[in-house]
Structures are given as C-alpha cells and as structure tokens.
CSV table of C-alpha atoms and ligand atoms in Angstrom, one decimal:
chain,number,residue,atom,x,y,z
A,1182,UNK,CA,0.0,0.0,0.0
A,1183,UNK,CA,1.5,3.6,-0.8
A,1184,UNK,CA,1.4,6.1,1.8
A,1185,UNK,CA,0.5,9.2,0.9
A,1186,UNK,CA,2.7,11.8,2.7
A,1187,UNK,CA,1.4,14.4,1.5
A,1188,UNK,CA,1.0,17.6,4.3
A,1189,UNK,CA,3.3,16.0,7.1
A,1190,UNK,CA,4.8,18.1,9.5
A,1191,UNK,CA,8.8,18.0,9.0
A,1192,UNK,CA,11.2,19.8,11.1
A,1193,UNK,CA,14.6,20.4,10.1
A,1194,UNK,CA,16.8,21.2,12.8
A,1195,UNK,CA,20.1,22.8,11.1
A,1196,UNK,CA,22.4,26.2,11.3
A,1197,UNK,CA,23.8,26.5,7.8
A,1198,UNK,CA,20.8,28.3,5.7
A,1199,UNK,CA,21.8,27.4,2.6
A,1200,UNK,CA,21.1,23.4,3.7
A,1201,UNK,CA,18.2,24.2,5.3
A,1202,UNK,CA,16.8,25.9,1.9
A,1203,UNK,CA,17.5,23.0,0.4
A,1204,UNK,CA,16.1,20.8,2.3
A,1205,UNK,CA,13.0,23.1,2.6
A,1206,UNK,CA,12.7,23.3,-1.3
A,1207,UNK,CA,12.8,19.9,-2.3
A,1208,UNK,CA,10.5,18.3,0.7
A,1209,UNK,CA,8.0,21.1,0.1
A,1210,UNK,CA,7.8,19.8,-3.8
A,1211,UNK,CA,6.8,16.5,-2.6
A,1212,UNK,CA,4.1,18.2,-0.2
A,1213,UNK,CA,5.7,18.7,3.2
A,1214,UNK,CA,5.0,21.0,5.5
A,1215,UNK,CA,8.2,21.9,6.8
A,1216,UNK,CA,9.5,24.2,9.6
A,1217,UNK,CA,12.9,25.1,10.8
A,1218,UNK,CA,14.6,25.3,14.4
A,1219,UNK,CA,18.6,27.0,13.5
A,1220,UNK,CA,19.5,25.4,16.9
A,1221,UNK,CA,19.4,22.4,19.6
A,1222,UNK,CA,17.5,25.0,22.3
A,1223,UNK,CA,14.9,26.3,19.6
A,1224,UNK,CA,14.4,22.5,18.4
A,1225,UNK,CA,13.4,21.2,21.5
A,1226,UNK,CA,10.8,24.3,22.0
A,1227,UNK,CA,9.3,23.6,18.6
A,1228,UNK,CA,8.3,19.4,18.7
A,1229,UNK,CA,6.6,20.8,22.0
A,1230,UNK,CA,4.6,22.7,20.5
A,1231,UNK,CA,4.1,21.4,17.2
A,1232,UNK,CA,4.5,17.5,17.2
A,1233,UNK,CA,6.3,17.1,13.8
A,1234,UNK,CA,5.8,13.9,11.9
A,1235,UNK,CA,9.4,13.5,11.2
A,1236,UNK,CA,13.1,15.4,12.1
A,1237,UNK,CA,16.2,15.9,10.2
A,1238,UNK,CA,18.8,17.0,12.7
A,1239,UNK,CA,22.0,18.2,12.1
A,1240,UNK,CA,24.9,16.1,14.3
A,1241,UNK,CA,26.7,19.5,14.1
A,1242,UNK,CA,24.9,22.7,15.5
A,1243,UNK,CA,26.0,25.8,17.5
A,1244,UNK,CA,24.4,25.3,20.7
A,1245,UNK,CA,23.8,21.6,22.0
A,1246,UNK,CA,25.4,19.0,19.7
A,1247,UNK,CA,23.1,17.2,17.8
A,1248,UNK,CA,23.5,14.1,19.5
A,1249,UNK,CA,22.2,16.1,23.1
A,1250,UNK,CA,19.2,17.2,21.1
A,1251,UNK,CA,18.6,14.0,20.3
A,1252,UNK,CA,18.7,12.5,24.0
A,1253,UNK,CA,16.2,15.2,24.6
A,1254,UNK,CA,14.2,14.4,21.8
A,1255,UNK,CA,13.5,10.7,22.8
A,1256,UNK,CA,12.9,11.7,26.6
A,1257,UNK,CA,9.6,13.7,25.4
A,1258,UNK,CA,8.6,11.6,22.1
A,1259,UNK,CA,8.7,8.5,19.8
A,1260,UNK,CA,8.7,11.1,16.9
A,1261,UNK,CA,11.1,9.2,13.7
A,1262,UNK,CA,14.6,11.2,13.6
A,1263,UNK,CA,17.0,11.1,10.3
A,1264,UNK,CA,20.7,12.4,11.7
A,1265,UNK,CA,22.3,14.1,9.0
A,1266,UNK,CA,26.0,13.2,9.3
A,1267,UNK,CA,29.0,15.2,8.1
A,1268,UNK,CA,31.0,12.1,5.5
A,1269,UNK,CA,33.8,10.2,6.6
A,1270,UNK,CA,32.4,10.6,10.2
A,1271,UNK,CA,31.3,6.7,10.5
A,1272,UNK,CA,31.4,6.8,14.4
A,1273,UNK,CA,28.5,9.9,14.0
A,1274,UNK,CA,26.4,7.4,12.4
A,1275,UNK,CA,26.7,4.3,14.6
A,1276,UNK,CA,26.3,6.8,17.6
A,1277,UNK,CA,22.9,8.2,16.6
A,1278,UNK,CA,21.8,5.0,16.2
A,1279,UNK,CA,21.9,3.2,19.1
A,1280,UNK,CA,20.8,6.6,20.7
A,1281,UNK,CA,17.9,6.3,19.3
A,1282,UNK,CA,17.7,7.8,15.4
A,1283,UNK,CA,16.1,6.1,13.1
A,1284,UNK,CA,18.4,6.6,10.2
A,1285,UNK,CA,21.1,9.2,9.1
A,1286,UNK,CA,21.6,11.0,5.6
A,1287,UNK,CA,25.6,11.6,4.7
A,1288,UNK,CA,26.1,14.8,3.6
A,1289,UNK,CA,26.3,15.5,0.9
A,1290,UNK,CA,23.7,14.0,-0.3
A,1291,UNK,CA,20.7,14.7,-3.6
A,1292,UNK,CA,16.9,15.7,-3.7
A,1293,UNK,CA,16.5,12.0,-4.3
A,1294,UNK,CA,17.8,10.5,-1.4
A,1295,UNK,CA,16.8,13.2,0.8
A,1296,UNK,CA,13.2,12.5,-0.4
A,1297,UNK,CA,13.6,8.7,-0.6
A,1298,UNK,CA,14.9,8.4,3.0
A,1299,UNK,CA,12.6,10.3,4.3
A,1300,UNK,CA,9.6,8.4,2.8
A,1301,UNK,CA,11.2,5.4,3.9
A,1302,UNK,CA,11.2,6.0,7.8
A,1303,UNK,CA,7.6,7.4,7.8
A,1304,UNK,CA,6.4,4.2,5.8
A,1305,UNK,CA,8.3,2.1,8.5
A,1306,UNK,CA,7.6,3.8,11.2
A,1307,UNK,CA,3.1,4.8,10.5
A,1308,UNK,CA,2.6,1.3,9.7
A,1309,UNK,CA,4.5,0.1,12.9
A,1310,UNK,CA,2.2,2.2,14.6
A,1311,UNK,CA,-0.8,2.2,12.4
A,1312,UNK,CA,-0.2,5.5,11.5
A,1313,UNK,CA,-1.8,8.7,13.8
A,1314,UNK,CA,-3.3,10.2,10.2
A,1315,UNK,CA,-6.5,11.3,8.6
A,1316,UNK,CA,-9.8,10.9,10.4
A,1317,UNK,CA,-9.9,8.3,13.0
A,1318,UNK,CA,-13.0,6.6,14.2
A,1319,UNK,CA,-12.9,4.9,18.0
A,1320,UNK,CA,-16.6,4.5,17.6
A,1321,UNK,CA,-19.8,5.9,16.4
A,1322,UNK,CA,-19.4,8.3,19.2
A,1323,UNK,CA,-15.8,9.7,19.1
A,1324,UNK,CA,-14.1,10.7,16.3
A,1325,UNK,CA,-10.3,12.2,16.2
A,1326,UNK,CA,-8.7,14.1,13.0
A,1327,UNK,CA,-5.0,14.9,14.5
A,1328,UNK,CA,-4.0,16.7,11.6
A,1329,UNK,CA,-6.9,19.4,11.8
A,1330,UNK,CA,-6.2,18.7,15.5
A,1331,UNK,CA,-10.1,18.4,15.7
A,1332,UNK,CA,-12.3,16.0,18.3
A,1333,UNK,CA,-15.5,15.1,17.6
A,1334,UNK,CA,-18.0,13.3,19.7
A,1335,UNK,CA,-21.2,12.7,19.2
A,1336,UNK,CA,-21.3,14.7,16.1
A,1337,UNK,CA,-20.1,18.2,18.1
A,1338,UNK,CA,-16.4,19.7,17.8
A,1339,UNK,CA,-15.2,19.5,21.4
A,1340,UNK,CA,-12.6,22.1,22.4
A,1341,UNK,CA,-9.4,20.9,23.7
A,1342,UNK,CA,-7.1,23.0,25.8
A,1343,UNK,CA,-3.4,22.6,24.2
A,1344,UNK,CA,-2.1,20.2,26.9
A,1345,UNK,CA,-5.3,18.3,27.1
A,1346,UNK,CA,-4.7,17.7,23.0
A,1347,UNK,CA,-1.5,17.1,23.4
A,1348,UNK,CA,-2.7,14.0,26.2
A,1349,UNK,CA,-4.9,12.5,23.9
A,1350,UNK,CA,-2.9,12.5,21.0
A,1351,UNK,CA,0.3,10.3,23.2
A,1352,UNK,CA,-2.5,8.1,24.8
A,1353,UNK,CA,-4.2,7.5,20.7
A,1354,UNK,CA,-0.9,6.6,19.7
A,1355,UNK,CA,-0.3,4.3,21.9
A,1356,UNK,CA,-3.6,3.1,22.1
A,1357,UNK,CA,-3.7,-1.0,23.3
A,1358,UNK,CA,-0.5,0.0,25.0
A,1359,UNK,CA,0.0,1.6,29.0
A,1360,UNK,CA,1.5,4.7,28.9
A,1361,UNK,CA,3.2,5.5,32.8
A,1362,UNK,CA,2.9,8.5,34.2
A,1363,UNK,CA,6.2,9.3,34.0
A,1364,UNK,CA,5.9,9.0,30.1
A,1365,UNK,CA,3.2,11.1,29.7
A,1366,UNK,CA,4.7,14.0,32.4
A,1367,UNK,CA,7.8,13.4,30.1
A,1368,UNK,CA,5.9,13.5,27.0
A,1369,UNK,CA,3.4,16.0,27.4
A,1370,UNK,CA,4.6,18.3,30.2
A,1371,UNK,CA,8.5,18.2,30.1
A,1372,UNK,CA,11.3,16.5,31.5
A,1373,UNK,CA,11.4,19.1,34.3
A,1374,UNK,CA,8.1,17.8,35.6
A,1375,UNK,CA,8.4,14.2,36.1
A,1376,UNK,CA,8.0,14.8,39.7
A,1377,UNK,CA,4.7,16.3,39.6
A,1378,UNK,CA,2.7,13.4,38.9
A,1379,UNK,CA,-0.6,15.1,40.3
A,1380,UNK,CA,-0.8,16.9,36.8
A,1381,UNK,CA,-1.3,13.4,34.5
A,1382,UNK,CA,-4.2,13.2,37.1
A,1383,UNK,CA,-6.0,16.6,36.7
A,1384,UNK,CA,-5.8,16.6,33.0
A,1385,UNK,CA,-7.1,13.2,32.4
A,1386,UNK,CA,-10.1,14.4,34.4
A,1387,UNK,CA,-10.6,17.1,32.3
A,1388,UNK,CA,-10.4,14.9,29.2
A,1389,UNK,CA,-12.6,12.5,30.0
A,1390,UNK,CA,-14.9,14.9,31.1
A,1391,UNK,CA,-14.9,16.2,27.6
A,1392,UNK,CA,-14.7,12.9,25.6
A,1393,UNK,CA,-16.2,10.3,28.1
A,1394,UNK,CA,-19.9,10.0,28.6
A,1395,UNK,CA,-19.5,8.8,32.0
A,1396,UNK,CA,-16.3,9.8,33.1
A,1397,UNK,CA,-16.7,8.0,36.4
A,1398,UNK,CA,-16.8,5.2,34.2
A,1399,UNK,CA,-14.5,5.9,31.6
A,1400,UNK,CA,-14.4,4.0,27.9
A,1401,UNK,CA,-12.1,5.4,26.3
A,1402,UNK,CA,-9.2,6.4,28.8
A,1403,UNK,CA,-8.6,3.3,31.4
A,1404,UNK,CA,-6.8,3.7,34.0
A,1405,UNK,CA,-4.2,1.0,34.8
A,1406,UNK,CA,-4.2,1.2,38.7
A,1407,UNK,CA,-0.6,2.4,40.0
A,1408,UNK,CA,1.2,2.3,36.4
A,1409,UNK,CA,-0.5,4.6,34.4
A,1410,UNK,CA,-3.5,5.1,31.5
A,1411,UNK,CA,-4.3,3.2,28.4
A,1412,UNK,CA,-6.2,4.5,25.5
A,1413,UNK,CA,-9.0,1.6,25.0
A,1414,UNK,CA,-7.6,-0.6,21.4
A,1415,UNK,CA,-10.4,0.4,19.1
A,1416,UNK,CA,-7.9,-0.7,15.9
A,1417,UNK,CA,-9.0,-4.4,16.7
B,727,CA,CA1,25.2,22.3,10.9
C-alpha cells in the first residue's frame, strides 16, 4: 500500500541556511510542510509545540550538539529522527543510532535521497504504529482528526485545551498499549516535571470529562491502577 505523505509536519533542525533551503525546497515539492529550528535549544521548544511527523537533525549545530538534542528528543517523544552526518564521520552514524535515530543522511547527499529516505522512515515507522493520520473513528461516538487537530464526539467539535490535545494525542498513539505516568509528564509536560505526577491526574479528568460520557466510568481512557493510563484498542 502507498502512503501518501502528502501535508506531514517535518522539522529540520540545522544552522547552515543554505542546507536548510535545500532541504525546505525539495520536501515542500513533494508536499511537506516543513519548519525550521537553526538550533538544539529552539528545536526542543518547537516538537513541543508542534509534534512534527518526522526530524532531520544536524549532528553539528552551534548550541547543543546534535547528538544532546537528540537525548532530549527521545525523553519527550517516539517522533522518527534522520541524523544528517558530516561524510567520513562513520562513528556519528553508529552513535545516533543506538541513541535512538532512526536513520542518518551523509552529507552531501541529492533531492533523491533526501526525499527517498525520508519516505522510507515514515512508511516504516506509521505502519509500525498504524499510522496517527486522517480521520480516525474509535466508535460511532468519538471521532479524532489529529491533523486538523479536531475532536468530535457525538457529532459536536469538542474544544481541547493545548495540553489536554496534546494527552490525547500520546495516549491514541499508543492506544492498546500503558503509557506511565512518568511518560506522559515526560511527553506532554516536560522532562522538568516528572515529579509532579498530580498533573497526568488533573488533566485526564478534564479529558474524559470532555470525551467520556461517563467519566466515572471511563471508555475510552482506562486507568491502569498504579502504572499509568491506556487508551481503549479500538484498531481491533
Ligand atoms: Ca550544521
């Protein structure tokens, strides 16, 4: 089955303009939407806020090292990650790896294998996880379209506080699947706050009081007593 990957969100996370307006021109042909983060600090702020489909990070940038922004990265998300990696520099590669990339483009490299790589890790990676695209229907009920970053149930657009859409969308994509507390403070709320579990708490109450019908006794969002939530399997 082809993918279409048309409208994803890429970031590119890289100092030297002249790569990022390359990258920028040739993903945007193929129908990206692409944004830009010309360091590690800016980078970090950005897949907060914006939950790209894909990165391209730069191994070398002026502020954190590329490998750093990368640790960071996988503390808050799951989000694929291509390291681009300066040539001749085959320890870069192995390194990003096992830390956690998905793959790494050699610079230089051409439109073609820029695009081709990057088709390849979303491809691998959305049908791994059965993809979080396009309208998706838990049940006659609730309905989710994350790239409108609209929630319908029963037919009315619900409106979701940043944070509370930002909950959802971690739990959906892991739906089937526990997600701890810790992984969701980490996730959604920061690194910084993994000590301040009482917040998972107060906004699943405030999502289930938007989504559930009973939110005393909760359908979608199950809580998984002392580990964390899970997002009821509704691919089965
Ligand atoms: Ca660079």
């Amino acid at each position: 089955m082809e993918l279409d990957f048309k409208d994803r969100r890429i970031l590119v996370v890289e100092d030297e303009e002249r790569m990022v307006r390359f990258i920028r021109l040739n993903l945007e042909y193929d129908g990206f939407q692409v944004s830009e983060a010309l360091n590690g600090v800016e980078a970090i702020n950005k897949i907060r806020n914006v939950l790209p489909d894909i990165i391209l990070l730069d191994v070398m940038l002026p502020d954190i090292d590329g490998f750093e922004v990368l640790r960071m990265i996988r503390e808050i998300s799951t989000v694929p990650v291509i390291m681009l990696t300066a040539k001749g520099e085959e320890d870069d590669r192995v390194r990003g790896l096992e830390m956690g990339a998905d793959d790494y483009i050699t610079k230089p490299f051409s439109p073609r294998e820029l695009v081709s790589r990057v088709k390849a890790v979303l491809r691998r990676t959305e049908t791994a996880t059965g993809g979080t695209h396009g309208l998706i229907e838990v049940d006659d009920r609730l309905k989710l379209d994350f790239d409108r970053r609209e929630v319908w149930v029963a037919g009315e657009l619900v409106n979701l506080r940043p944070t509370e859409y930002r909950l959802l969308y971690h739990l959906v994509k892991n739906a089937g699947w526990v997600v701890t507390h810790d992984q969701l403070l980490t996730k959604v709320w920061g690194y910084e706050y993994r000590d301040e579990p009482h917040y998972v708490r107060l906004y699943i109450n405030y999502l289930r009081k938007k989504i559930e019908e009973d939110p005393a006794n909760p359908k979608y969002i199950l809580t998984e007593r002392g580990v964390g939530y899970r997002f009821v399997d509704f691919r089965r």
